[in-house]
Short mmCIF file of C-alpha atoms in Angstrom, two decimals:
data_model
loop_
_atom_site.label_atom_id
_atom_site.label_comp_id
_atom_site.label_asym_id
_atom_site.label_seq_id
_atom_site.Cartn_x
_atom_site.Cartn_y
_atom_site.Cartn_z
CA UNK A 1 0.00 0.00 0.00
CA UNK A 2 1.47 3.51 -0.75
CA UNK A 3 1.93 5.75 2.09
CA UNK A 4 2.75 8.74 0.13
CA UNK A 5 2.82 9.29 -3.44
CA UNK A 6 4.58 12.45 -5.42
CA UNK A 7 3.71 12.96 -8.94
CA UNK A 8 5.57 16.45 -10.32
CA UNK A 9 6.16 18.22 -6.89
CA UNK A 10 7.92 21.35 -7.43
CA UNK A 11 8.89 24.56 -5.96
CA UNK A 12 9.81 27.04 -8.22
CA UNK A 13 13.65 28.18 -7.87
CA UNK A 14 13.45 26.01 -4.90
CA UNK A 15 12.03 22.28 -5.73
CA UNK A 16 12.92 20.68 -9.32
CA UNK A 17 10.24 18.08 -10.40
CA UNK A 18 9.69 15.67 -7.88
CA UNK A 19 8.06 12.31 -8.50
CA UNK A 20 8.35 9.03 -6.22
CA UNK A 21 5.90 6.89 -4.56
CA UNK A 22 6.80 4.90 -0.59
CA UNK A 23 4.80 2.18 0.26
CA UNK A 24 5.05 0.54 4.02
CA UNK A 25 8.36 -0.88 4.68
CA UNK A 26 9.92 0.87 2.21
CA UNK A 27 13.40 3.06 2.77
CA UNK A 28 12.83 5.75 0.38
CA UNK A 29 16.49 7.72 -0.07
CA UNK A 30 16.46 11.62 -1.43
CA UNK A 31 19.58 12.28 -2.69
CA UNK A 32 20.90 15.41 -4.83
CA UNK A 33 23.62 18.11 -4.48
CA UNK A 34 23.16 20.50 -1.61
CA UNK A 35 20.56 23.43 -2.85
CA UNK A 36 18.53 20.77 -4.39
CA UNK A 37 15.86 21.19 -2.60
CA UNK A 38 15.60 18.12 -0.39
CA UNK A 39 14.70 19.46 2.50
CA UNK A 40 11.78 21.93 0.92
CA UNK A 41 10.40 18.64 -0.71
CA UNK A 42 10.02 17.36 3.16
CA UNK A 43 8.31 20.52 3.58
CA UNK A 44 6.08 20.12 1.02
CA UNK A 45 5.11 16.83 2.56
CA UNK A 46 4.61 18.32 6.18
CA UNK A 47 1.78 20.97 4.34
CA UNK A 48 4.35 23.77 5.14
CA UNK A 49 5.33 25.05 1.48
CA UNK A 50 2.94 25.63 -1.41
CA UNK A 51 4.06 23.58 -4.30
CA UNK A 52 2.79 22.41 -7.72
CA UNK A 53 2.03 18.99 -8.54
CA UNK A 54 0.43 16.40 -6.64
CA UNK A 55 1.03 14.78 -3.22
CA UNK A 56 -0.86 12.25 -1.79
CA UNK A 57 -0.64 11.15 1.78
CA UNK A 58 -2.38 7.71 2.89
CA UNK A 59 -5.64 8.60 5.04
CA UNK A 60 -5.29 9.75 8.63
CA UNK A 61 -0.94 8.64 8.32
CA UNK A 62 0.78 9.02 11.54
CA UNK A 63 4.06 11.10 10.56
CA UNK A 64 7.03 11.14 12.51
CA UNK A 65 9.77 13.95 11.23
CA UNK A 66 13.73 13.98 12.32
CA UNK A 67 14.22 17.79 10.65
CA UNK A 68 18.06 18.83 9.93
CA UNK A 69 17.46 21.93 11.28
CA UNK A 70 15.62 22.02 14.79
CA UNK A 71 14.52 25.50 16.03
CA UNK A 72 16.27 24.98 19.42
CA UNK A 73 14.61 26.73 22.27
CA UNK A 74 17.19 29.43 23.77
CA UNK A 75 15.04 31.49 25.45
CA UNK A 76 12.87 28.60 27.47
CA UNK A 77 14.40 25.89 29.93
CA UNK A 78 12.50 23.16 27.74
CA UNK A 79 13.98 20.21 29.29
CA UNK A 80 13.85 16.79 27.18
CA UNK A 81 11.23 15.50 29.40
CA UNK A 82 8.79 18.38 29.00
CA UNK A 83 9.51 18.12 25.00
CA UNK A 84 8.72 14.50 24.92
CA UNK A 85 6.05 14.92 27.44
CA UNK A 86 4.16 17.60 25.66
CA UNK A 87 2.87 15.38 22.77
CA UNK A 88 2.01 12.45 25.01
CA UNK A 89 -0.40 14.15 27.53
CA UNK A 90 -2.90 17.28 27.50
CA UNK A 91 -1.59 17.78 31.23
CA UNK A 92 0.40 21.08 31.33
CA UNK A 93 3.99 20.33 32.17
CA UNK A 94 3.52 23.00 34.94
CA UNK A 95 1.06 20.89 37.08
CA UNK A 96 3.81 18.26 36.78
CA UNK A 97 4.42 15.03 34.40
CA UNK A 98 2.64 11.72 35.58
CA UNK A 99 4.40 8.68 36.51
CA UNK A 100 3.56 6.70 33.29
CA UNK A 101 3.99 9.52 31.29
CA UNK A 102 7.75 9.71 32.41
CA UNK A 103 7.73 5.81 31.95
CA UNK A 104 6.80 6.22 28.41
CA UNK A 105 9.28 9.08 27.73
CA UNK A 106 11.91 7.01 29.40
CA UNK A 107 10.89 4.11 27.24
CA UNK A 108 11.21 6.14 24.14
CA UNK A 109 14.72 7.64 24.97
CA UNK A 110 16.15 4.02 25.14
CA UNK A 111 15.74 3.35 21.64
CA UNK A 112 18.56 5.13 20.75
CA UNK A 113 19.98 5.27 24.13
CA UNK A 114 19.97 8.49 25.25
CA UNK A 115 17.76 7.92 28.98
CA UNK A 116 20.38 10.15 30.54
CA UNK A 117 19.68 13.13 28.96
CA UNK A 118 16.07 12.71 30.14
CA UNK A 119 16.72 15.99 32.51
CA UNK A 120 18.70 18.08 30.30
CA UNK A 121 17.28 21.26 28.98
CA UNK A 122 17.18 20.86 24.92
CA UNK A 123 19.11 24.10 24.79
CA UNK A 124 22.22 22.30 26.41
CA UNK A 125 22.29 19.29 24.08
CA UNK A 126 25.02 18.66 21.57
CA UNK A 127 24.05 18.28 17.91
CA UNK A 128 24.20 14.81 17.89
CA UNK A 129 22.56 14.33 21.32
CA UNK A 130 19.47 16.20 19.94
CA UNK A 131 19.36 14.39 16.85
CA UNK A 132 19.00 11.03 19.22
CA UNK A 133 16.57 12.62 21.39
CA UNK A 134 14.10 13.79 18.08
CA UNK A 135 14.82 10.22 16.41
CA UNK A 136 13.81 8.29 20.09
CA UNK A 137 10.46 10.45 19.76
CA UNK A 138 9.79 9.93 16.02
CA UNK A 139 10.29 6.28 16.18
CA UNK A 140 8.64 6.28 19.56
CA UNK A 141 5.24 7.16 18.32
CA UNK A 142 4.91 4.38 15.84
CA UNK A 143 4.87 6.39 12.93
CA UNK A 144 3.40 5.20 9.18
CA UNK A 145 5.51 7.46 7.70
CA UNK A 146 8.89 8.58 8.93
CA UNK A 147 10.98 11.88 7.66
CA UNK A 148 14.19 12.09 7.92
CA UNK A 149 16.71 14.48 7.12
CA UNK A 150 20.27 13.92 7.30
CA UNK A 151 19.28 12.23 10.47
CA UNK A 152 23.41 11.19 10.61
CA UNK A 153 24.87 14.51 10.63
CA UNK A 154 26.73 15.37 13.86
CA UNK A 155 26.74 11.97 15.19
CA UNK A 156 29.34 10.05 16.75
CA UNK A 157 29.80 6.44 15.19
CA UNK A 158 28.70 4.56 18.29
CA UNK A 159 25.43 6.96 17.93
CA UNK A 160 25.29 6.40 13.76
CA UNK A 161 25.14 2.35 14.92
CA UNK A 162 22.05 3.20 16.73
CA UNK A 163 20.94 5.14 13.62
CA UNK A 164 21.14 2.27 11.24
CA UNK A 165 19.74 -0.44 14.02
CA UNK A 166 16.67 1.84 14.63
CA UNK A 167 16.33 2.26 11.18
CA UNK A 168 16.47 -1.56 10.27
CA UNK A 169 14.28 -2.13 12.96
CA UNK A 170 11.53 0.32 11.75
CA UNK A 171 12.30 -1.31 8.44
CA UNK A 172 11.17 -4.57 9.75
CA UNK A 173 7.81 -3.05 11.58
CA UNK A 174 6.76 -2.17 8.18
CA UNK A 175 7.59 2.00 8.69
CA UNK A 176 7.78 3.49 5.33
CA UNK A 177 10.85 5.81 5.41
CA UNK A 178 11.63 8.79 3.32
CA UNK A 179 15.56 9.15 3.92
CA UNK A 180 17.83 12.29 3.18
CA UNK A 181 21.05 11.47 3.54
CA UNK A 182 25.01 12.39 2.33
CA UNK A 183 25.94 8.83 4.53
CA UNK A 184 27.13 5.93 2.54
CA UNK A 185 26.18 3.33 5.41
CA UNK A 186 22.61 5.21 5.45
CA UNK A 187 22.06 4.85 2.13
CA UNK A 188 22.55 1.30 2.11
CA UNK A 189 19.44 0.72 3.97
CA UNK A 190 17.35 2.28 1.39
CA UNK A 191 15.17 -0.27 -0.96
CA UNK A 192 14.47 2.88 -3.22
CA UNK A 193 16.45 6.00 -4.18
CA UNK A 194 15.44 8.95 -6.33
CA UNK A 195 17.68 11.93 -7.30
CA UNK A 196 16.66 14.96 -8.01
CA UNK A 197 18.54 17.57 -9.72
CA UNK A 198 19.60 21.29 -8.85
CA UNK A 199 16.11 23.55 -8.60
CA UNK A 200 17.51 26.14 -10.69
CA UNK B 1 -4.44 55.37 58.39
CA UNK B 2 -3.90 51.88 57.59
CA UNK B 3 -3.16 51.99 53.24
CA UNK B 4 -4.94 47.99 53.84
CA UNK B 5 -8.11 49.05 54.89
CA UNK B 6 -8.65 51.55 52.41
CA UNK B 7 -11.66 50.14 50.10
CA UNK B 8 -10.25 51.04 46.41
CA UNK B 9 -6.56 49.28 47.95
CA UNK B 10 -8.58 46.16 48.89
CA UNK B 11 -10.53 45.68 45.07
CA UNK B 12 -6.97 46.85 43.47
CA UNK B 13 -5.28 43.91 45.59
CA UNK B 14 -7.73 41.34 44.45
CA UNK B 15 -7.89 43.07 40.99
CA UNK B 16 -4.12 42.58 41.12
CA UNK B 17 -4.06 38.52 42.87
CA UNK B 18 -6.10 37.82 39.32
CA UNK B 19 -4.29 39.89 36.74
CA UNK B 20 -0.59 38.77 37.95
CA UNK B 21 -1.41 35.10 37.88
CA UNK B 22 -2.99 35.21 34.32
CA UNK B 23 -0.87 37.19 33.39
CA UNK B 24 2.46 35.20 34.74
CA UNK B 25 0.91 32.13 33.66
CA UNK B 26 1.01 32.84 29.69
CA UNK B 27 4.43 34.73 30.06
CA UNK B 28 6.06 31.45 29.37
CA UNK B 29 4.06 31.38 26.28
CA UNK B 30 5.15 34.66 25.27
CA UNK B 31 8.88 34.31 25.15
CA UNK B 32 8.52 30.95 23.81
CA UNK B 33 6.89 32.20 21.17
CA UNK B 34 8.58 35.42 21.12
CA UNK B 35 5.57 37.51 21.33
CA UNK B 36 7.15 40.07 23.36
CA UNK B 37 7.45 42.73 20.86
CA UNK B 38 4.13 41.41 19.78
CA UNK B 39 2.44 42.13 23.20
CA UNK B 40 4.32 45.80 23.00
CA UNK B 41 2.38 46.15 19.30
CA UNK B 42 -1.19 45.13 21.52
CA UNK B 43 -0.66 47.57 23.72
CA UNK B 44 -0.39 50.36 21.76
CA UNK B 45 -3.18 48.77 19.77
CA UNK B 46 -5.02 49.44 23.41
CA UNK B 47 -3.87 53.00 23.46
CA UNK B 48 -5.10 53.69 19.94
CA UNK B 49 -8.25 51.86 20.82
CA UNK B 50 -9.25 54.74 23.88
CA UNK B 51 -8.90 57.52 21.77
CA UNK B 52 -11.25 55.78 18.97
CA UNK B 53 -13.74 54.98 21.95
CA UNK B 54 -13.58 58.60 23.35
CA UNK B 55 -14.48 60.06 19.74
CA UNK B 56 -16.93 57.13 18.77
CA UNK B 57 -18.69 58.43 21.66
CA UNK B 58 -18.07 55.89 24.57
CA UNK B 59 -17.35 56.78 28.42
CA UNK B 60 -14.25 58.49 28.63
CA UNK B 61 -12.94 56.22 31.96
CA UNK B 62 -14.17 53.15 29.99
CA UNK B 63 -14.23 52.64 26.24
CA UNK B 64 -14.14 49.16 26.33
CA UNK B 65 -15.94 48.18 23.26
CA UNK B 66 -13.62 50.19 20.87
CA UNK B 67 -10.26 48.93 23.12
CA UNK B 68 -11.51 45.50 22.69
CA UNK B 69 -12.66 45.48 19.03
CA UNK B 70 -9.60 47.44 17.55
CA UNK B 71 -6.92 45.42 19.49
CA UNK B 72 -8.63 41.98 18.08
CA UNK B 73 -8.66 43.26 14.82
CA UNK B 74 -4.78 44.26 15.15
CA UNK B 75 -3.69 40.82 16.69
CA UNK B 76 -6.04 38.99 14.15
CA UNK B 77 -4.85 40.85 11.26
CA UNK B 78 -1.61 40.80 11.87
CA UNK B 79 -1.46 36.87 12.54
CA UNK B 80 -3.29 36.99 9.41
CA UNK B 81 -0.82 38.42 7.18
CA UNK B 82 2.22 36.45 9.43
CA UNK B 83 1.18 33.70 7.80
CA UNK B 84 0.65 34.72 4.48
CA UNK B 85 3.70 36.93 4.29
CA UNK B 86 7.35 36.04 3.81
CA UNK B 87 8.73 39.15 5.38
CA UNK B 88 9.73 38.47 8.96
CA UNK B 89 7.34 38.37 12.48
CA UNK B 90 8.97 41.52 14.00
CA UNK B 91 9.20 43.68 10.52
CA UNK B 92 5.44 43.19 10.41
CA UNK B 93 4.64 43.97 14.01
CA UNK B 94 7.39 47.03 13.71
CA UNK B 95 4.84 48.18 10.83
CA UNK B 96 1.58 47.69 12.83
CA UNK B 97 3.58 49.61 15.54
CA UNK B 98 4.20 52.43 13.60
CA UNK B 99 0.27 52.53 12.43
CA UNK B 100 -1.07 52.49 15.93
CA UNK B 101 1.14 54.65 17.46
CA UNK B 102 0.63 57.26 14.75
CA UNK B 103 -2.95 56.39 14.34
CA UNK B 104 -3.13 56.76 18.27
CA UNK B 105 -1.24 60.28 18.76
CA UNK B 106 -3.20 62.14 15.86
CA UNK B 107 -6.37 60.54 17.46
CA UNK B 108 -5.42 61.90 20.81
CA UNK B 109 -4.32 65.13 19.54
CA UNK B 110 -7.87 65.36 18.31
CA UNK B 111 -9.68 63.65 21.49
CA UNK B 112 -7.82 66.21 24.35
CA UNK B 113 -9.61 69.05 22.39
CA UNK B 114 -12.66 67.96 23.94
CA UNK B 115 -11.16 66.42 27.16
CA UNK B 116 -8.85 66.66 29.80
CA UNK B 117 -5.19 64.31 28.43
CA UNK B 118 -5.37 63.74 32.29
CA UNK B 119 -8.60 61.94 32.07
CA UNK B 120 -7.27 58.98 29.96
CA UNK B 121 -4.34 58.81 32.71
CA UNK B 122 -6.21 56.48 34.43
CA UNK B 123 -6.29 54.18 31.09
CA UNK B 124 -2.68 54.87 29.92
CA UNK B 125 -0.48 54.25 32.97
CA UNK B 126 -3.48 51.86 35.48
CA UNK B 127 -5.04 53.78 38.37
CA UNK B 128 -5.89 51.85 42.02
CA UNK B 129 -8.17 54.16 42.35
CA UNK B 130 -10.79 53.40 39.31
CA UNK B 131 -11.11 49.84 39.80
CA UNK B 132 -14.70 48.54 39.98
CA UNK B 133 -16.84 45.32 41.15
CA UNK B 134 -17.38 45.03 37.60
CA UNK B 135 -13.51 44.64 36.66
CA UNK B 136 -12.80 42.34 39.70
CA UNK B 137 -15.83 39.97 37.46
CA UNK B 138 -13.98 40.46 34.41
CA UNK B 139 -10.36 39.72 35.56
CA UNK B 140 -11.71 36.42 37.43
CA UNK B 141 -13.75 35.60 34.29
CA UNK B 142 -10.34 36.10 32.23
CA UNK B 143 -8.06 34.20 35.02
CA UNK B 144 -10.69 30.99 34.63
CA UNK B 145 -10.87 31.40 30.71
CA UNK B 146 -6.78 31.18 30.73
CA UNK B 147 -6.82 28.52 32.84
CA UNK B 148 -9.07 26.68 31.76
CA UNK B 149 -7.27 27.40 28.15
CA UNK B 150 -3.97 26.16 29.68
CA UNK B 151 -5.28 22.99 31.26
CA UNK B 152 -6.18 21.62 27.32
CA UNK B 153 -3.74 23.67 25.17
CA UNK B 154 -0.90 24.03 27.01
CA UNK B 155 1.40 21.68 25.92
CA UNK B 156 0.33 21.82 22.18
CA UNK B 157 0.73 25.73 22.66
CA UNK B 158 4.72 24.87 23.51
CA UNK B 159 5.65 22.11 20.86
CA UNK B 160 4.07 24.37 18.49
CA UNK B 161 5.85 27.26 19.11
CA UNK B 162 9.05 25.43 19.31
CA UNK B 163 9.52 23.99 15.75
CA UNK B 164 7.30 24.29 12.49
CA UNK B 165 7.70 21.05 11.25
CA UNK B 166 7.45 18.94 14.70
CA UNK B 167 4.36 20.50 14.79
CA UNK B 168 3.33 19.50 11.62
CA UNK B 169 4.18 15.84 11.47
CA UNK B 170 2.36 15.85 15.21
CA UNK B 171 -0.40 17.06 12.96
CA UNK B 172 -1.31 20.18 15.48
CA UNK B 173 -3.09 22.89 14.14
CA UNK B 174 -1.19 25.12 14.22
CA UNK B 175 -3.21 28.35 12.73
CA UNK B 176 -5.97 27.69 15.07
CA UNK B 177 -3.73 27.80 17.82
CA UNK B 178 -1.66 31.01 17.01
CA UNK B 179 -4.85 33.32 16.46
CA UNK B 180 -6.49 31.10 19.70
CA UNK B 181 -3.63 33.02 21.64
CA UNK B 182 -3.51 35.86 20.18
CA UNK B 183 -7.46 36.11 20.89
CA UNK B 184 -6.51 35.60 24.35
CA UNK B 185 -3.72 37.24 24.97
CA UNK B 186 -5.84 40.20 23.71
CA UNK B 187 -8.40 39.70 25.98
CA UNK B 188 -6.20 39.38 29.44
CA UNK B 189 -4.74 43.06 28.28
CA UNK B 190 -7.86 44.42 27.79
CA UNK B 191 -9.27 43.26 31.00
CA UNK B 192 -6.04 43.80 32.57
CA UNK B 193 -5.46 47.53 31.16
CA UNK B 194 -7.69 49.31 34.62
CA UNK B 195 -5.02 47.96 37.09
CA UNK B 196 -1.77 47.96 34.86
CA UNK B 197 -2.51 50.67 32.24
CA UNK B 198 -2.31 50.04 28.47
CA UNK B 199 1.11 51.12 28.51
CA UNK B 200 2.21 49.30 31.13
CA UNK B 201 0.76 46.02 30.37
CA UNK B 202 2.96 44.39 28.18
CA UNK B 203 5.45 44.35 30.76
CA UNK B 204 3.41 42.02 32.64
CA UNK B 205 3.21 39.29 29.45
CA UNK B 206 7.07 39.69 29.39
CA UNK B 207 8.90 40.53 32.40
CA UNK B 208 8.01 37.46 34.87
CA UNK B 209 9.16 35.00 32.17
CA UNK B 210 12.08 36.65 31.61
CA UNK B 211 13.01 37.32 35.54
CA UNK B 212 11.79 33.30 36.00
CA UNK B 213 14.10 32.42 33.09
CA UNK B 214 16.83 33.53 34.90
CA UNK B 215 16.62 30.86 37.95
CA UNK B 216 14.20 28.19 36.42
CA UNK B 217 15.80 24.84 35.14
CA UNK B 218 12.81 23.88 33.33
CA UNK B 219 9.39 24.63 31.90
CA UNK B 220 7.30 24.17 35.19
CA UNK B 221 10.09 26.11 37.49
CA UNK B 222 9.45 28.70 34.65
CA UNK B 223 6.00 28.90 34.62
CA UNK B 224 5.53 28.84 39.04
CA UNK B 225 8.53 31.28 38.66
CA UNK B 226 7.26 33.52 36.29
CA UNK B 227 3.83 33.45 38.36
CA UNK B 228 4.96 34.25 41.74
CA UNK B 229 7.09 37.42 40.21
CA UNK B 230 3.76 38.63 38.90
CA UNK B 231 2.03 38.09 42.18
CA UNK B 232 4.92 39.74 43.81
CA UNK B 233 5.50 42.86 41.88
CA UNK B 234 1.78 43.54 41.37
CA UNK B 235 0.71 43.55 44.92
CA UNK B 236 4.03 45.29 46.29
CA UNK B 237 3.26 48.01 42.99
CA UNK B 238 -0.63 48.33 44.58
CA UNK B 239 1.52 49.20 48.04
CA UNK B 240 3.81 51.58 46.24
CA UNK B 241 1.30 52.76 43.83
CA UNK B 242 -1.22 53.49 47.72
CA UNK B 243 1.23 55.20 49.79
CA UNK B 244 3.06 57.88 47.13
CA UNK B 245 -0.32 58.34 45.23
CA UNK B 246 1.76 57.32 42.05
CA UNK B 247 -0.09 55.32 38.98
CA UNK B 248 0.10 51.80 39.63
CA UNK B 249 0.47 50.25 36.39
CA UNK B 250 4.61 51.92 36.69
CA UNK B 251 4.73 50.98 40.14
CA UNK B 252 4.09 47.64 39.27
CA UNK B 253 6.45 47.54 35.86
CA UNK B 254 9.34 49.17 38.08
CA UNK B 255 9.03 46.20 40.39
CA UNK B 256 9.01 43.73 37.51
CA UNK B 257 11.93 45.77 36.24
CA UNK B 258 13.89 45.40 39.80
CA UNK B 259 13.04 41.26 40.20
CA UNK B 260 14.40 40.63 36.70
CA UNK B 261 18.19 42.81 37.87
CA UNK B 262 17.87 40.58 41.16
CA UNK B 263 17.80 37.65 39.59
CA UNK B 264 19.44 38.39 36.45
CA UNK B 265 22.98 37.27 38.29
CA UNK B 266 21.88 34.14 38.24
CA UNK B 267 21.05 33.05 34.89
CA UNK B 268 23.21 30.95 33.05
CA UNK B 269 24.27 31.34 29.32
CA UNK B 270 22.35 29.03 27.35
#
């Protein structure tokens, strides 16, 4: 079944054509030169740039997104608890986080090992440490359809093993995966690749 | 005489216990969001607002209707063309800035004709002494709407002011939620305006967080933080505000002003 087909999706001077379909257990890899547009076409997806074309989503799909560029919050102490926390329960972190709320969050964090950082405000992670935390909470939620975007860069290589064992196992739970990636070892993974040329 | 048994101290306190904690509560929200200079643009939007109510014709110590309908329309429109617009958040609210402050001095050029400018005092910097029954309603009405508001929207309120497309792929919506606040945050200034002035009010959406920021570890700590500096400097700016006869909305906004340098040593850099 396709989880999200892309017939023609462009941007102009931002998106060149566009055209792939993913279907559920599929490892979908974007590559193309940087400027390409790879990121924008993830936008497109997420309903947050007008494009032309078509896109087509599979009814009600449960998307999980690990974006290159996360708007880190400077000017709140959002810890990783409260950020994981805040799309699991209605309850305002203020009036506290329940038991099995922290359970879950602490659940989620161990998929790519990073229960430590549980405490930490989001502001004070590393690169690489924030790119575990969003990929524990994407795969976490048992997405249909999982975006990722250079989900690699600024990780360590005992953190990129976790990458490629998380992604193998979503693989195997039938997750259909759109994958932007520069990493060889990423790239591997992928049982589809398209590339799209420079948007210009 | 004792300033506490005064009758217009007592409603300003309890007009004060409701405005600080609604206000302190959505501070959080504010700087998260950065709506500060936002919340600056409402209250002018306020200020403007008077002098249209004074020349449509309403009460000159209460034109409530024209406050209230010209601030929505500014917060509504502006969202509105936000999200249609590439041109950065804070060059559009610099713009409706510059349109309500002009629109608001030639308007009260034209309004102190026929009035005293001392008369809208009152409105522009707070007043202990004007407070009604009536606004004590109001201000509790507002402090259980926010709450209530909170209790449901909170959290969705945070992840979706802290990245676009986390928000998305959680599937929050995410234009129903900016012009939600914005609807409210219009509302507590309005109803918050008698005590704190329309000048003065923004400093209450901004200045608790910010103090709080500087000692709070987390979201909550922020949030009870950002509260109990509200609480704080609004009931010690009622006190300041009683005993040197001095407007209370700048009473209150020096206090703010004071808790954020005292606490201010102990923020850390990121």
């Amino acid at each position: 079944m396709n989880v999200l087909v892309a017939k023609d999706v462009r941007v102009t001077g931002r998106l060149a054509p566009v055209s792939l379909s993913i279907s559920k257990g599929d490892v979908h890899a974007l590559v193309g030169p940087n400027g390409s547009g790879k990121s924008t076409f993830l936008d497109c997806v997420l309903g947050l740039v007008a494009f032309e074309g078509t896109l087509q989503l599979a009814p009600d799909v449960r998307l999980a997104v690990v974006p290159q560029r996360f708007s880190v919050p400077t000017l709140t102490p959002l810890t990783v608890l409260e950020l994981l926390a805040a799309s699991r329960t209605t309850r305002p972190s203020f009036l506290g986080i329940g038991a099995a709320t922290k359970a879950e969050v602490v659940t989620a964090l161990s998929r790519t090992g990073c229960e430590s950082l549980l405490n930490r405000r989001v502001s004070e992670l590393s690169g690489g440490e924030l790119r575990r935390v969003l990929l524990a909470d994407a795969l976490s939620t048992k997405p249909q359809l999982l975006l990722l975007d250079e989900p690699e860069a600024g990780l360590d290589d005992g953190s990129k093993q976790h990458l490629v064992t998380a992604l193998e196992q979503a693989k195997r739970d039938g997750v259909a995966t759109l994958l932007i990636s520069h990493d060889a070892q990423a790239i591997t993974l992928a049982t589809h690749t398209t590339r799209i040329g420079s948007a210009a | 005489m004792n300033t506490l048994s005064l009758e217009f101290v007592q409603r300003a306190l309890i007009a004060v216990a409701l405005a600080a904690p609604m206000l302190g509560l959505l501070s959080p929200l504010v700087l998260t969001r950065r709506l500060a200079f936002f919340s600056a643009a409402l209250g002018q939007a306020v200020l403007t607002g008077v002098s249209l109510g004074v020349l449509l014709g309403e009460p000159v110590d209460a034109p409530w209707a024209s406050v209230l309908g010209f601030s929505l329309l500014c917060g509504v429109g502006l969202v509105f063309v936000r999200r249609r617009s590439s041109l950065p958040a804070d060059t559009l609210v610099g713009v409706l800035l510059a349109f309500t402050l002009g629109l608001g001095v030639l308007l009260l050029t034209v309004v102190t004709k026929r009035f005293n400018v001392h008369q809208l005092e009152a409105v522009m910097f707070g007043s202990v002494l004007t407070v009604t029954r009536t606004d004590l309603f109001v201000l509790g009405g507002a402090l259980l709407l926010v709450v209530f508001v909170l209790t449901r929207f909170h959290n969705a309120l945070l992840l979706d002011g802290t990245d676009a497309r986390l928000s998305a792929a959680k599937r929050l919506p995410s234009a129903t939620l900016e012009y939600g606040l914005v609807v409210l945050l219009t509302l507590v200034i309005v109803a918050s305006v008698k005590v704190l002035g329309a000048l003065m009010v923004e400093a209450m959406l901004l200045v608790p967080a910010a103090a709080g920021r500087n000692v709070a570890r987390s979201v909550a700590g922020l949030t009870w933080a950002s509260v109990v500096i509200a609480l704080l400097s609004g009931v010690g700016g009622v006190f300041v505000s009683a005993s040197v006869n001095a407007p209370s909305g700048a009473a209150i906004v020096l206090l703010l002003a004071l808790s954020f340098l005292l606490t201010l040593p102990f923020a850390r850099r990121r």
